[in-house]
Coordinates of C-alpha atoms (C1' of nucleotides) in Angstrom, one line a residue:
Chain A
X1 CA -79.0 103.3 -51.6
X2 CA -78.3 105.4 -54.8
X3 CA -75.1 107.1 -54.8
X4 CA -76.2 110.4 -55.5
X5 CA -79.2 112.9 -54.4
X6 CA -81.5 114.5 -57.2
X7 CA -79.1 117.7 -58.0
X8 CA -81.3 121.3 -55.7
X9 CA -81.2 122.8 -59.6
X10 CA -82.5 120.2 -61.4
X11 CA -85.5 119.6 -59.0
X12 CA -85.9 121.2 -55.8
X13 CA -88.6 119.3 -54.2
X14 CA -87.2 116.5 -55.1
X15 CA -83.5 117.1 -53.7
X16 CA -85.4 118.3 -50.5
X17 CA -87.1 114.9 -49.9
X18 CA -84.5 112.7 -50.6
X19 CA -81.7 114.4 -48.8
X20 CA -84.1 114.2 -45.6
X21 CA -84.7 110.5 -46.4
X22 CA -81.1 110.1 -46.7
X23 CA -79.7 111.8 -44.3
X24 CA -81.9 109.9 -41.7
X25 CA -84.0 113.2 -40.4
X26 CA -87.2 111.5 -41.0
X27 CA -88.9 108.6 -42.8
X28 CA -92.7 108.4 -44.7
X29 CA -94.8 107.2 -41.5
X30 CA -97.9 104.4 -42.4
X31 CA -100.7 107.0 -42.1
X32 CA -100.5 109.0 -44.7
X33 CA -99.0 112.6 -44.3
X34 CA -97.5 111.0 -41.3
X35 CA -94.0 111.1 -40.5
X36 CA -91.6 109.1 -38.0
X37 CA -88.7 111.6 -36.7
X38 CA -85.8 109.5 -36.9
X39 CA -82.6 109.4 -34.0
X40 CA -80.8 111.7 -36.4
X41 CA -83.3 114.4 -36.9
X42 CA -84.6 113.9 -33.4
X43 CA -81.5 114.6 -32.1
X44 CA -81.1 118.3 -34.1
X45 CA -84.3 118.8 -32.8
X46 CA -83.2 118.4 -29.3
X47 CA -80.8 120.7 -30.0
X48 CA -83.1 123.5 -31.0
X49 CA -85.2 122.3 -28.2
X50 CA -82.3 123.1 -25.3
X51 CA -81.1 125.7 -27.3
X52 CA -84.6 127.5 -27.4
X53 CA -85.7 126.1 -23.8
X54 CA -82.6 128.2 -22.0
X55 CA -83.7 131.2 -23.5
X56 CA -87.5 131.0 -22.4
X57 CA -85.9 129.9 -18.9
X58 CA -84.2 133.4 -18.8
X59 CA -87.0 135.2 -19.2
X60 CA -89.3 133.5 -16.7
X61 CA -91.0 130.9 -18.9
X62 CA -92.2 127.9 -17.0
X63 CA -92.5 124.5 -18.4
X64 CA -96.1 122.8 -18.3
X65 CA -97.9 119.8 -19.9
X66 CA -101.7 120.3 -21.0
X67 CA -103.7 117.4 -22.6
X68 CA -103.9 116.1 -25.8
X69 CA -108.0 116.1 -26.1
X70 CA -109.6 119.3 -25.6
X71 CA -113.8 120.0 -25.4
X72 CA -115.1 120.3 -29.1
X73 CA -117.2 123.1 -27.5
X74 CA -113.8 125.4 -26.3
X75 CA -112.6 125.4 -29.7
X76 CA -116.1 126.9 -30.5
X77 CA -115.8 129.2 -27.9
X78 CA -113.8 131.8 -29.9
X79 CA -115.3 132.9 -33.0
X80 CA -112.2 133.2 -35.4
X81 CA -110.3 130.6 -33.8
X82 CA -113.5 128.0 -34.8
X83 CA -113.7 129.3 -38.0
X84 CA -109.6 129.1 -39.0
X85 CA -109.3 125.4 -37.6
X86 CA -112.5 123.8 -38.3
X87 CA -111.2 122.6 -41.7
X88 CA -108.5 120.9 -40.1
X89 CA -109.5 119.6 -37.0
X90 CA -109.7 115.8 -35.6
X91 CA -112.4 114.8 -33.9
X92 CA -112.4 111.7 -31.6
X93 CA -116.3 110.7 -31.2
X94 CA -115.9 107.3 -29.6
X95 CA -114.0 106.2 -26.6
X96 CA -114.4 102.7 -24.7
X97 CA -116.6 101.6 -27.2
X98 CA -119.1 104.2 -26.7
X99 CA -120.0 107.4 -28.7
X100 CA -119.1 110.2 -27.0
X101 CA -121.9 112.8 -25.3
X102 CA -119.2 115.6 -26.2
X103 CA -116.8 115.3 -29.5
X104 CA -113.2 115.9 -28.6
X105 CA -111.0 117.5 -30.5
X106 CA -107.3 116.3 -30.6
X107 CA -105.4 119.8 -30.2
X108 CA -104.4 121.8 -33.5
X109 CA -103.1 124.5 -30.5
X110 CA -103.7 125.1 -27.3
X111 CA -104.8 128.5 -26.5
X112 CA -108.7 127.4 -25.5
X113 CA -107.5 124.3 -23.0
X114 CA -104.8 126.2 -21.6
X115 CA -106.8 129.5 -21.0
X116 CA -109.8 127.7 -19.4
X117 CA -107.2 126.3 -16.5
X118 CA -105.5 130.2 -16.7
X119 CA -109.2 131.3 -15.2
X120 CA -109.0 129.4 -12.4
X121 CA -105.6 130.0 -11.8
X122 CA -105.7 133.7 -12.5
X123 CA -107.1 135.8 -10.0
X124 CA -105.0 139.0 -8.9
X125 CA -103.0 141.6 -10.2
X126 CA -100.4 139.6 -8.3
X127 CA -100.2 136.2 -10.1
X128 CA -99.6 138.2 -13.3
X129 CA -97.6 138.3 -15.4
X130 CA -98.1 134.5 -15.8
X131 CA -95.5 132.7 -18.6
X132 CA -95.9 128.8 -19.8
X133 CA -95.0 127.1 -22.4
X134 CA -95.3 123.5 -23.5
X135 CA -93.6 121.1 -25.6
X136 CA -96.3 119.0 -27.2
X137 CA -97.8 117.6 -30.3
X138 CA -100.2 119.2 -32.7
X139 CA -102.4 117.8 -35.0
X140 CA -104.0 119.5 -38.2
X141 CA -105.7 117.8 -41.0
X142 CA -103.9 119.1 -43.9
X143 CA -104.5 118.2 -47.5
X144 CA -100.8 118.8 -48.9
X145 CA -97.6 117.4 -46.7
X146 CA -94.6 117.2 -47.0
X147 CA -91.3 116.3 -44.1
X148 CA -91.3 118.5 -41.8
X149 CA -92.6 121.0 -43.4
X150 CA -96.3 120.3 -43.2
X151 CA -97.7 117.2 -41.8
X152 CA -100.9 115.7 -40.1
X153 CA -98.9 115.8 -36.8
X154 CA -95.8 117.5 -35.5
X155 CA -93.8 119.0 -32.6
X156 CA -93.9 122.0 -31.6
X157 CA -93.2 124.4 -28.4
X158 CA -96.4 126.7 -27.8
X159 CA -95.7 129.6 -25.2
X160 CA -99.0 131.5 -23.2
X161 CA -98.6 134.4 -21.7
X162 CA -101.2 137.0 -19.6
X163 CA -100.4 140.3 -18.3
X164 CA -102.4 142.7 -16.8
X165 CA -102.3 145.5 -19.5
X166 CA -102.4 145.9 -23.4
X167 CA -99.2 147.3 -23.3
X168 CA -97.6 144.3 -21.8
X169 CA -99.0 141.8 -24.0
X170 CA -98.0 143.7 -27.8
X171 CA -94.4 144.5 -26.4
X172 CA -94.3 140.7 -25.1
X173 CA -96.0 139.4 -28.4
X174 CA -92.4 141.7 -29.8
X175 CA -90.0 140.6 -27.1
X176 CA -90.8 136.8 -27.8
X177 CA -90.4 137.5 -32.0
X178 CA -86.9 139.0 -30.3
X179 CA -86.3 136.0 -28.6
X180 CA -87.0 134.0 -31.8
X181 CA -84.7 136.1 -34.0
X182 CA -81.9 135.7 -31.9
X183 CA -82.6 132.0 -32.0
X184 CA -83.1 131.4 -35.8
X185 CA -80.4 133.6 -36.8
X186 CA -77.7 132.4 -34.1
X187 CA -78.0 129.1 -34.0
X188 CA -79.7 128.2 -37.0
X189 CA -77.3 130.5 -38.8
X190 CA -80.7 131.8 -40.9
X191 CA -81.2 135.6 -41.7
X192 CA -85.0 136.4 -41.5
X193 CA -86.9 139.1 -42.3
X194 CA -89.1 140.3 -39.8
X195 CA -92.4 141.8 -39.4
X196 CA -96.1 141.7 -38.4
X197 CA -98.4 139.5 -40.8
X198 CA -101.4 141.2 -42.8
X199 CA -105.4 140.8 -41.7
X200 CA -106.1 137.8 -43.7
X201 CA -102.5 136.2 -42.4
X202 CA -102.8 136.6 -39.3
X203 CA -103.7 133.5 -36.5
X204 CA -107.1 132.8 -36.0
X205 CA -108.4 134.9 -33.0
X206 CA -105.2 137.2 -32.6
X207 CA -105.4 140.7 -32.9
X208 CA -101.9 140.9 -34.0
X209 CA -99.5 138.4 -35.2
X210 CA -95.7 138.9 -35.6
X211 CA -93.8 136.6 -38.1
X212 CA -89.9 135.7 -39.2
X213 CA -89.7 134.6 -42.4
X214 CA -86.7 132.9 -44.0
X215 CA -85.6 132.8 -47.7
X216 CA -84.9 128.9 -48.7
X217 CA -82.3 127.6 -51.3
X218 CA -85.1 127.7 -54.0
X219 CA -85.9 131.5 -53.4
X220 CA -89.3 131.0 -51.6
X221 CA -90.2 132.1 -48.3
X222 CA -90.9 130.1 -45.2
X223 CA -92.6 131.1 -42.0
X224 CA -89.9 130.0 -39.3
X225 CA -92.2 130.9 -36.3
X226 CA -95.1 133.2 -35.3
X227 CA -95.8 135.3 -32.1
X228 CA -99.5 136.8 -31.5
X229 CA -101.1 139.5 -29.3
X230 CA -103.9 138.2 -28.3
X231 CA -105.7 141.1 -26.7
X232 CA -108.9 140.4 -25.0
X233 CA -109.7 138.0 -27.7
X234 CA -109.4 134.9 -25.7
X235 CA -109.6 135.9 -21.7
X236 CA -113.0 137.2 -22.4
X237 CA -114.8 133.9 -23.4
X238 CA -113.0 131.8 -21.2
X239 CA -113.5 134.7 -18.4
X240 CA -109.5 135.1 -17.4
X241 CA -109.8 137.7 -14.7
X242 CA -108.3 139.2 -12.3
X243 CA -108.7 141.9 -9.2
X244 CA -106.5 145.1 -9.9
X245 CA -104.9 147.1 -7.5
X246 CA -108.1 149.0 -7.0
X247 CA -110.2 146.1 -6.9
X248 CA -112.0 146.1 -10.0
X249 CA -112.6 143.1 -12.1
X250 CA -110.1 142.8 -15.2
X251 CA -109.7 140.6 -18.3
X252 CA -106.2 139.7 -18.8
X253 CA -103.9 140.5 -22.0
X254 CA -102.4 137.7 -23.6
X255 CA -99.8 136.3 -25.9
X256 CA -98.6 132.8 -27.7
X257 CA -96.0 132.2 -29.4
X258 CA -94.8 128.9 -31.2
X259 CA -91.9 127.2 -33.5
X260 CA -92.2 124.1 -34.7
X261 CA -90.3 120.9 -36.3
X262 CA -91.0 122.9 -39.6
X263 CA -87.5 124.5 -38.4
X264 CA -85.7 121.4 -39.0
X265 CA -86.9 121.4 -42.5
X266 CA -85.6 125.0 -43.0
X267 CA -82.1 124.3 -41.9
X268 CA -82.1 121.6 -44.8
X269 CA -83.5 124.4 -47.4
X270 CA -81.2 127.5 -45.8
X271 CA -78.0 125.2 -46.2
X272 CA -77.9 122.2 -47.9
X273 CA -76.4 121.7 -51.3
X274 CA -76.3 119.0 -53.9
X275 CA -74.1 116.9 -51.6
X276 CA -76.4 117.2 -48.7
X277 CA -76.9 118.3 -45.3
X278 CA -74.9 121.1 -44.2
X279 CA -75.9 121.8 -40.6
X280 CA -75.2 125.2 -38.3
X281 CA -72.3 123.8 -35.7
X282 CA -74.1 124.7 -32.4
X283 CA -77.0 122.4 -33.4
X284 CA -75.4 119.4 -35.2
X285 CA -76.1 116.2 -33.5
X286 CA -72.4 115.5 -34.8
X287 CA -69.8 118.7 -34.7
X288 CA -66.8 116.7 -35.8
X289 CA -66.2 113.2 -37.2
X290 CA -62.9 111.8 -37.6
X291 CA -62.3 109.1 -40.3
X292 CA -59.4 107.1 -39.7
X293 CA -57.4 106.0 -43.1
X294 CA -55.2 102.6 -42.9
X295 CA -53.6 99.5 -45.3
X296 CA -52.5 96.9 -42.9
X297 CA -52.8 95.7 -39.9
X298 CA -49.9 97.3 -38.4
X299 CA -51.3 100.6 -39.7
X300 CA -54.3 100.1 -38.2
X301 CA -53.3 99.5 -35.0
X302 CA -51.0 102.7 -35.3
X303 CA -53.9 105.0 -36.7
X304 CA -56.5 104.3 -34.3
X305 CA -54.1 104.2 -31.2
X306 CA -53.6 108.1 -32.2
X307 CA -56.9 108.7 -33.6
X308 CA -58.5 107.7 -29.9
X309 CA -55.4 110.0 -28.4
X310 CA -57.3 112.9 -30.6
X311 CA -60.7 112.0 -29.8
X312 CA -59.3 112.3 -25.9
X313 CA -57.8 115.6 -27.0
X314 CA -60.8 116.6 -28.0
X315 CA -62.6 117.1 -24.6
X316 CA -66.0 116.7 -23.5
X317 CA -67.5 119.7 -25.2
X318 CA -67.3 118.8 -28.2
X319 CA -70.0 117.0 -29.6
X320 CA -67.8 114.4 -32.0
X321 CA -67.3 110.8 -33.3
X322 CA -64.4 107.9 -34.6
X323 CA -66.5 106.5 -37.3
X324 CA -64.0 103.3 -36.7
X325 CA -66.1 101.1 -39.0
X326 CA -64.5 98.5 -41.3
X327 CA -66.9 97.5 -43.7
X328 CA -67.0 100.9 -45.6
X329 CA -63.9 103.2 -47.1
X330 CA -62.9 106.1 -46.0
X331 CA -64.5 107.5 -49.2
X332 CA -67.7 106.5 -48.9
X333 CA -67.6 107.6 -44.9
X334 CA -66.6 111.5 -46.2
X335 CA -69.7 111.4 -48.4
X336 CA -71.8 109.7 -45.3
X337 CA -71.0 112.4 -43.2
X338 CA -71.4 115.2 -45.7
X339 CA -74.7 113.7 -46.2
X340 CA -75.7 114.2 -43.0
X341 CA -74.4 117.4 -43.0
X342 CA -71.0 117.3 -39.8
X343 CA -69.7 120.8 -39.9
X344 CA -66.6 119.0 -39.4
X345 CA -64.2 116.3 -40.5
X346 CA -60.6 115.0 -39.7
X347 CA -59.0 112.5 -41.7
X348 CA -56.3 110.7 -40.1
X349 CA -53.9 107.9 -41.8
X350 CA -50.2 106.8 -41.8
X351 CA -48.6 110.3 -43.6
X352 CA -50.5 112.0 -40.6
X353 CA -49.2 109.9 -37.9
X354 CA -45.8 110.1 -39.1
X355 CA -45.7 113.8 -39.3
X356 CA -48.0 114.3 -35.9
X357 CA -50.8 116.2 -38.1
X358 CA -54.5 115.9 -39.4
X359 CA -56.6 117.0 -42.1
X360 CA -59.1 118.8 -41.7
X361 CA -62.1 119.3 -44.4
X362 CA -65.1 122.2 -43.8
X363 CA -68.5 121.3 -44.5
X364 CA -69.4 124.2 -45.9
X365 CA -66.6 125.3 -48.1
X366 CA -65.0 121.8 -48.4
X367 CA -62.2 123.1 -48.1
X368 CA -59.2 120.8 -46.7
X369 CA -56.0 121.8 -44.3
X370 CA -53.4 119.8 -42.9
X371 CA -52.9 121.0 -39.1
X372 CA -50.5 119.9 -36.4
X373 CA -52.3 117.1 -33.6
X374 CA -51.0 119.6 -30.9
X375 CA -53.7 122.2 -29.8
X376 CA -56.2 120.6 -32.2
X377 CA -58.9 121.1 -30.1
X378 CA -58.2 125.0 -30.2
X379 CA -58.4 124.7 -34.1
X380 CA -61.3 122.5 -34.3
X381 CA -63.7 124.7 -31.8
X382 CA -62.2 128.3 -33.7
X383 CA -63.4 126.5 -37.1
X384 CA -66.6 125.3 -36.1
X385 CA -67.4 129.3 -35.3
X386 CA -66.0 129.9 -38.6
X387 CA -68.3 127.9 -40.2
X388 CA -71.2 128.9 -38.0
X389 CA -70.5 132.2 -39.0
X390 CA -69.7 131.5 -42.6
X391 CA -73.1 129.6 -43.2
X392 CA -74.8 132.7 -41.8
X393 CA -73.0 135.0 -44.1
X394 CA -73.7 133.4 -47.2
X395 CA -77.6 132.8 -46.3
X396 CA -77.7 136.8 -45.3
X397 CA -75.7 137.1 -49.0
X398 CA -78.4 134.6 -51.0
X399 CA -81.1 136.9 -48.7
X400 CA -80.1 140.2 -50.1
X401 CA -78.9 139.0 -53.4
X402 CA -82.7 137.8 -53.7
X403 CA -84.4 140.4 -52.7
X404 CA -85.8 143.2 -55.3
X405 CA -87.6 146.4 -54.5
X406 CA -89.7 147.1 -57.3
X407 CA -92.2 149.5 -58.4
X408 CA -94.3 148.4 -61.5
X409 CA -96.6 145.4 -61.0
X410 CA -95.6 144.2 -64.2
X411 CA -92.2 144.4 -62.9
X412 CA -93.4 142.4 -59.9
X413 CA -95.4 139.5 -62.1
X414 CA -91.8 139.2 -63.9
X415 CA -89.7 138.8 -61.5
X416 CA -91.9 136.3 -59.4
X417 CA -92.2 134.3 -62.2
X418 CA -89.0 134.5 -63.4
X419 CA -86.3 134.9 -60.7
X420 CA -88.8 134.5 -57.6
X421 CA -87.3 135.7 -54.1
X422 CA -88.6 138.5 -52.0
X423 CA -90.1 141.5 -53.4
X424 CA -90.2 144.8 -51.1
X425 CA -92.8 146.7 -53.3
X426 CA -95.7 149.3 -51.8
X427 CA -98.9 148.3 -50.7
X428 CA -101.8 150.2 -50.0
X429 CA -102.7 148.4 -47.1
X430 CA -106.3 146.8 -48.6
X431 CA -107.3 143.0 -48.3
X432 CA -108.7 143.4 -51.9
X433 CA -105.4 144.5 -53.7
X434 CA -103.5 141.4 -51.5
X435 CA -105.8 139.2 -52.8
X436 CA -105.8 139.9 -56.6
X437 CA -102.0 139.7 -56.1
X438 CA -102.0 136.4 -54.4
X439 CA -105.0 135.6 -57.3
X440 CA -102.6 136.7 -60.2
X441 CA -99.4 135.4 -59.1
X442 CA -99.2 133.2 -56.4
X443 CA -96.9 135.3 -54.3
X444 CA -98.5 136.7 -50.7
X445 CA -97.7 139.3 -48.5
X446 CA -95.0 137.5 -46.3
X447 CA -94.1 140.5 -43.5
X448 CA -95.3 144.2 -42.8
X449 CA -91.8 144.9 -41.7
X450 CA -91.4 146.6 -39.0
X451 CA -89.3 149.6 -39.9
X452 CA -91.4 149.9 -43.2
X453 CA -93.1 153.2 -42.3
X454 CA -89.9 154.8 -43.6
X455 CA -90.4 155.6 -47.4
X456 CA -93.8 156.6 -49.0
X457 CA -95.1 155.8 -52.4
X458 CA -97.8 154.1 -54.8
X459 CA -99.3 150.4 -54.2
X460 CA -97.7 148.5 -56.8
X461 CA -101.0 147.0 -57.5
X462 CA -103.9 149.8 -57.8
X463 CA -101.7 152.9 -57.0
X464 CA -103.3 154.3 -54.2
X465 CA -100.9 156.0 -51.7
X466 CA -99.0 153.6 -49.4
X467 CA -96.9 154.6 -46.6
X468 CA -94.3 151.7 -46.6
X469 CA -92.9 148.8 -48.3
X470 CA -93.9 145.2 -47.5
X471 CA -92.5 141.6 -48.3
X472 CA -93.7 139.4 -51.1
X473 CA -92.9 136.1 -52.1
X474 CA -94.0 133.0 -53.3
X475 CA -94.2 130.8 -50.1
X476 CA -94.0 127.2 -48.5
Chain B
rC1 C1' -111.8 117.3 -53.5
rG2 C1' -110.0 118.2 -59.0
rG3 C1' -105.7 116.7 -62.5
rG4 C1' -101.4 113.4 -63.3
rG5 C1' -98.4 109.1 -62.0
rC6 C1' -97.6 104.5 -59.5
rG7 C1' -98.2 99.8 -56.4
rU8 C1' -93.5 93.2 -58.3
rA9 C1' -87.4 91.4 -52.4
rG10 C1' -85.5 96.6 -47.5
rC11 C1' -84.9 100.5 -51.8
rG12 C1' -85.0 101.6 -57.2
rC13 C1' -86.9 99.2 -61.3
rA14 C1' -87.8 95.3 -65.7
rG15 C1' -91.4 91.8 -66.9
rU16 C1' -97.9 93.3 -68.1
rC17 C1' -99.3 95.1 -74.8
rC18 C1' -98.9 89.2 -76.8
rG19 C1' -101.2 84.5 -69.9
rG20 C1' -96.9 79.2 -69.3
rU21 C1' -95.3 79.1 -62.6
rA22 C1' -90.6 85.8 -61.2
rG23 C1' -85.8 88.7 -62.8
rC24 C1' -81.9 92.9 -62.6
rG25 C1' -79.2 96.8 -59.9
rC26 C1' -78.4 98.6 -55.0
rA27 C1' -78.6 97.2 -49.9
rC28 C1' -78.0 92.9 -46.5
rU29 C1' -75.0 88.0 -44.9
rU30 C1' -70.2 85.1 -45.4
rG31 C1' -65.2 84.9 -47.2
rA32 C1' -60.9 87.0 -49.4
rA33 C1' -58.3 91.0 -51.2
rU34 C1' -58.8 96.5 -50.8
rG35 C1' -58.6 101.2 -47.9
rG36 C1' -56.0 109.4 -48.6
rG37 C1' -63.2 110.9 -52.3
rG38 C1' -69.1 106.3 -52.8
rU39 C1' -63.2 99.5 -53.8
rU40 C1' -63.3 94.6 -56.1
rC41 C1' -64.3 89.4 -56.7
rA42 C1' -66.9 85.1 -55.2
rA43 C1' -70.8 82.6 -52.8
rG44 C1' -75.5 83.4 -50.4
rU45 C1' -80.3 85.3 -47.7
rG46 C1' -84.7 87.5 -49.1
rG47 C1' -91.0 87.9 -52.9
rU48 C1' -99.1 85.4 -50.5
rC49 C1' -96.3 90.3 -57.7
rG50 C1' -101.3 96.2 -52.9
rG51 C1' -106.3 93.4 -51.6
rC52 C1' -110.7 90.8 -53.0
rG53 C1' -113.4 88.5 -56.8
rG54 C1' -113.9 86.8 -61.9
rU55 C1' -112.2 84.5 -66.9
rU56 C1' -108.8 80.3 -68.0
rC57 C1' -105.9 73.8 -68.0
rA58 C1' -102.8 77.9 -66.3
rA59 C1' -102.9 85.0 -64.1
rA60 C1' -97.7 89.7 -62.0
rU61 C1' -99.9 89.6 -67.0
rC62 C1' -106.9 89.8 -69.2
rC63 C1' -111.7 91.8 -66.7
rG64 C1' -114.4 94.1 -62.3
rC65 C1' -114.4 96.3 -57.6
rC66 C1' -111.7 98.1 -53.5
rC67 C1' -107.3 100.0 -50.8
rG68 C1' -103.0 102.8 -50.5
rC69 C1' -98.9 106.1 -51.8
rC70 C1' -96.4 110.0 -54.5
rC71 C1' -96.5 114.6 -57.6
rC72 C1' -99.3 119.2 -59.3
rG73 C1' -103.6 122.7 -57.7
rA74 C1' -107.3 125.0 -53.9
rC75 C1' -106.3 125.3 -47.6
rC76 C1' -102.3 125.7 -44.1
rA77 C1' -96.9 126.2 -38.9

RNA sequence: CGGGGCGUAGCGCAGUCCGGUAGCGCACUUGAAUGGGGUUCAAGUGGUCGGCGGUUCAAAUCCGCCCGCCCCGACCA
């Protein structure tokens, strides 16, 4: 193992790909664009997973499992949704030996299995609103991966939901975003812009799609989840009815909403640094690990008597560890662990044990402070909030420093190229001005934000009137 | 699919031009010392040189075909 990562300034991608490698998140898989989540990553992913899973509980989402394979012919079914996944489907032709009478597709989403069960399951005013979601795996055939970020396969949580009215469905397709936001910027400690994506960014077969997007340590934008209004769009060709209060025949209104793994790779961009991970304290596998420090025997025996007695101390809700092994130094454990990215660390030798105190080093800051062994645990759990919050603060501080609102597209083409980040500039609101942008400089239009209705003005790009402000940036 | 790079020990590489029977660093194992920011020293383990075929007394090295991976671009959570 080299000794230290590619530096983030000197190559970005490159620091990305390592520190995942090092840190044990994820390993290069045998198929290629294939990747095996390791224990470490799996177990931040967990995290989000429970941390995510209570809040869908609270709201009435149920937990389901729908199959892998799905009818090439449901896919079809939709006329958008064929067209946007086609290029990246799988399509299994053989089983047992034989060739298949119908293709299946492995599922790149599940709205077309899931919504052909909803019809028979759907059939009054009274079983709505219905609310499942799934934790599953998705797989889409794309040209360009990379960890977590884009691969042939990953994990996700997909949420479907059907309501009796349109109304319903766009404030649900909103309340889920919500529900997201509060997620992503509490426990992941990322700020996000958020807003509804354009015509040509929107998911295949929605009639609206609402997005959060997240500004990385290299200024670009990433999409950290999406939640769509589905309308009509889907309950009328897989016929999900159902019998109103006056007995007339209804299609239901529907919603799905997803994050995926991809969120794991945007905690290592929000937050890491040249020395590694640096992960949000309610979701690190490890909040706190506590390096022993000894020269003899009889100092061993001393420092680990008391460093168990602090581990004890500790108490069962924090999630920490006595990284007791021998073979390395007490050096190379504080750059181990800062690797991986523990909010937390205590060192603990002789000087401490003599004087009844620890030190404690921050994650974030690196900064170190010697503090009394009595009512540790109080100190530990007060600075892990203070480095949740912290982590937050300077993310929402990188978010805002980053962010230009500009007026002059040749204002905009220089500061994409040259400083990159998000650029709030007015847009006319036409596909064909978007897409000479995108053409011209790479950036896209990341968010219609939702307050953007506030200020009107020029379209940066042709000049025609524009009644808001939207989000550019170059993105992942 | 277009452009670029690369396949030699678990990882990173040298050796390839100019054929002569495989090497370095890290990791790993054992031992000793060390231990408050990647600690030393010593002795070891580990390789059908991506695959197949050809040339040759002899191929990691020359020739042909194939396979795979990474990076950049078009498509995308």
């Amino acid at each position: 193992m080299a000794e230290k990562v590619t530096p983030r300034s000197e190559d970005y991608a490159k620091w990305y790909t390592e520190v995942v490698q090092r840190a044990e998140l994820a390993d290069y898989a045998p198929v290629r664009g294939s990747m095996v989540i390791r224990p470490y990553g799996y177990a931040l992913w967990e995290n989000i997973q429970r941390g995510l899973d209570n809040m869908f509980k609270a709201i009435g989402v149920q937990n389901a499992y729908f199959p892998l394979l799905i009818p090439h012919s449901f896919i079809a079914k939709e006329a958008e949704h064929v067209a946007g996944f086609a290029p990246e489907l799988v399509v299994v032709t053989h089983g047992g030996g034989k060739e298949l009478e119908e293709p299946l597709v492995i599922r790149p989403t599940s709205e077309t299995v899931m919504y052909s069960m909803y019809a028979q399951w759907i059939q009054s005013w009274r079983d709505l609103p219905l609310k499942i979601n799934q934790w599953c795996n998705v797989v889409r055939w794309e040209l360009r991966t990379r960890l977590f970020l884009r691969t042939l396969e990953f994990l996700w949580q997909e949420g479907h939901n059907a309501f009796a009215t349109a109304e319903e469905s766009e404030e649900d397709a909103r309340r889920m975003l919500g529900v997201y936001q509060d997620f992503i910027e509490n426990w992941t400690a990322i700020p996000v812009v958020a807003g509804k994506k354009t015509e040509s960014q929107k998911f295949p077969g929605a009639v609206n799609t609402y997005t959060l997007e997240a500004m990385m340590g290299d200024r670009r934008a990433l999409q950290c989840c999406t939640s769509h209004n589905l309308g009509q769009n889907f309950s009328k060709p897989f016929n999900v009815q159902y019998l109103d209060k006056s007995n007339q025949l209804q299609y239901v209104w529907q919603t799905s909403w997803g994050l995926s793994t991809r969120m794991v790779g945007a905690i290592v961009m929000a937050h890491g640094d040249d020395q590694g991970l640096s992960l949000p304290p309610r979701l690190a596998p490890t909040q706190v690990v506590i390096v022993p420090i000894w020269k003899s025997d009889a100092e061993k025996a001393q420092v680990l008597a008391n460093a168990q007695q602090l581990v004890a101390s500790l108490g069962k809700d924090l999630r920490h560890r006595l990284d007791n092994r021998e073979e390395y130094s007490p050096g190379w454990k504080f750059n181990e662990w800062e690797m991986r990215g523990v909010p937390l660390r205590i060192e603990i030798g002789p000087r401490d044990v003599e004087k009844k105190q620890v030190v404690l080093v921050r994650r974030d800051t690196g900064e170190k402070t010697t503090v009394p062994q009595n009512g540790l645990q109080d100190k530990v759990v007060a600075l892990l909030d203070e480095v949740q919050s912290n982590l937050y603060a300077r993310a929402k501080a990188f978010l805002e420093e980053n962010s230009h609102q500009l007026d002059s597209y040749a204002d905009f083409k220089q500061v994409i190229e040259e400083k990159g980040g998000f650029i709030w500039a007015h847009w006319c609101g036409s596909s064909e001005c978007e897409a000479k942008i995108k053409e011209e400089t790479t950036a896209t239009i990341r968010a219609i934000p939702f307050d953007h209705e506030g200020e009107s003005g020029k379209c940066v790009y042709d000049g025609r009137p524009s009644r808001g402000r939207v989000v550019f940036a170059k993105a992942y």
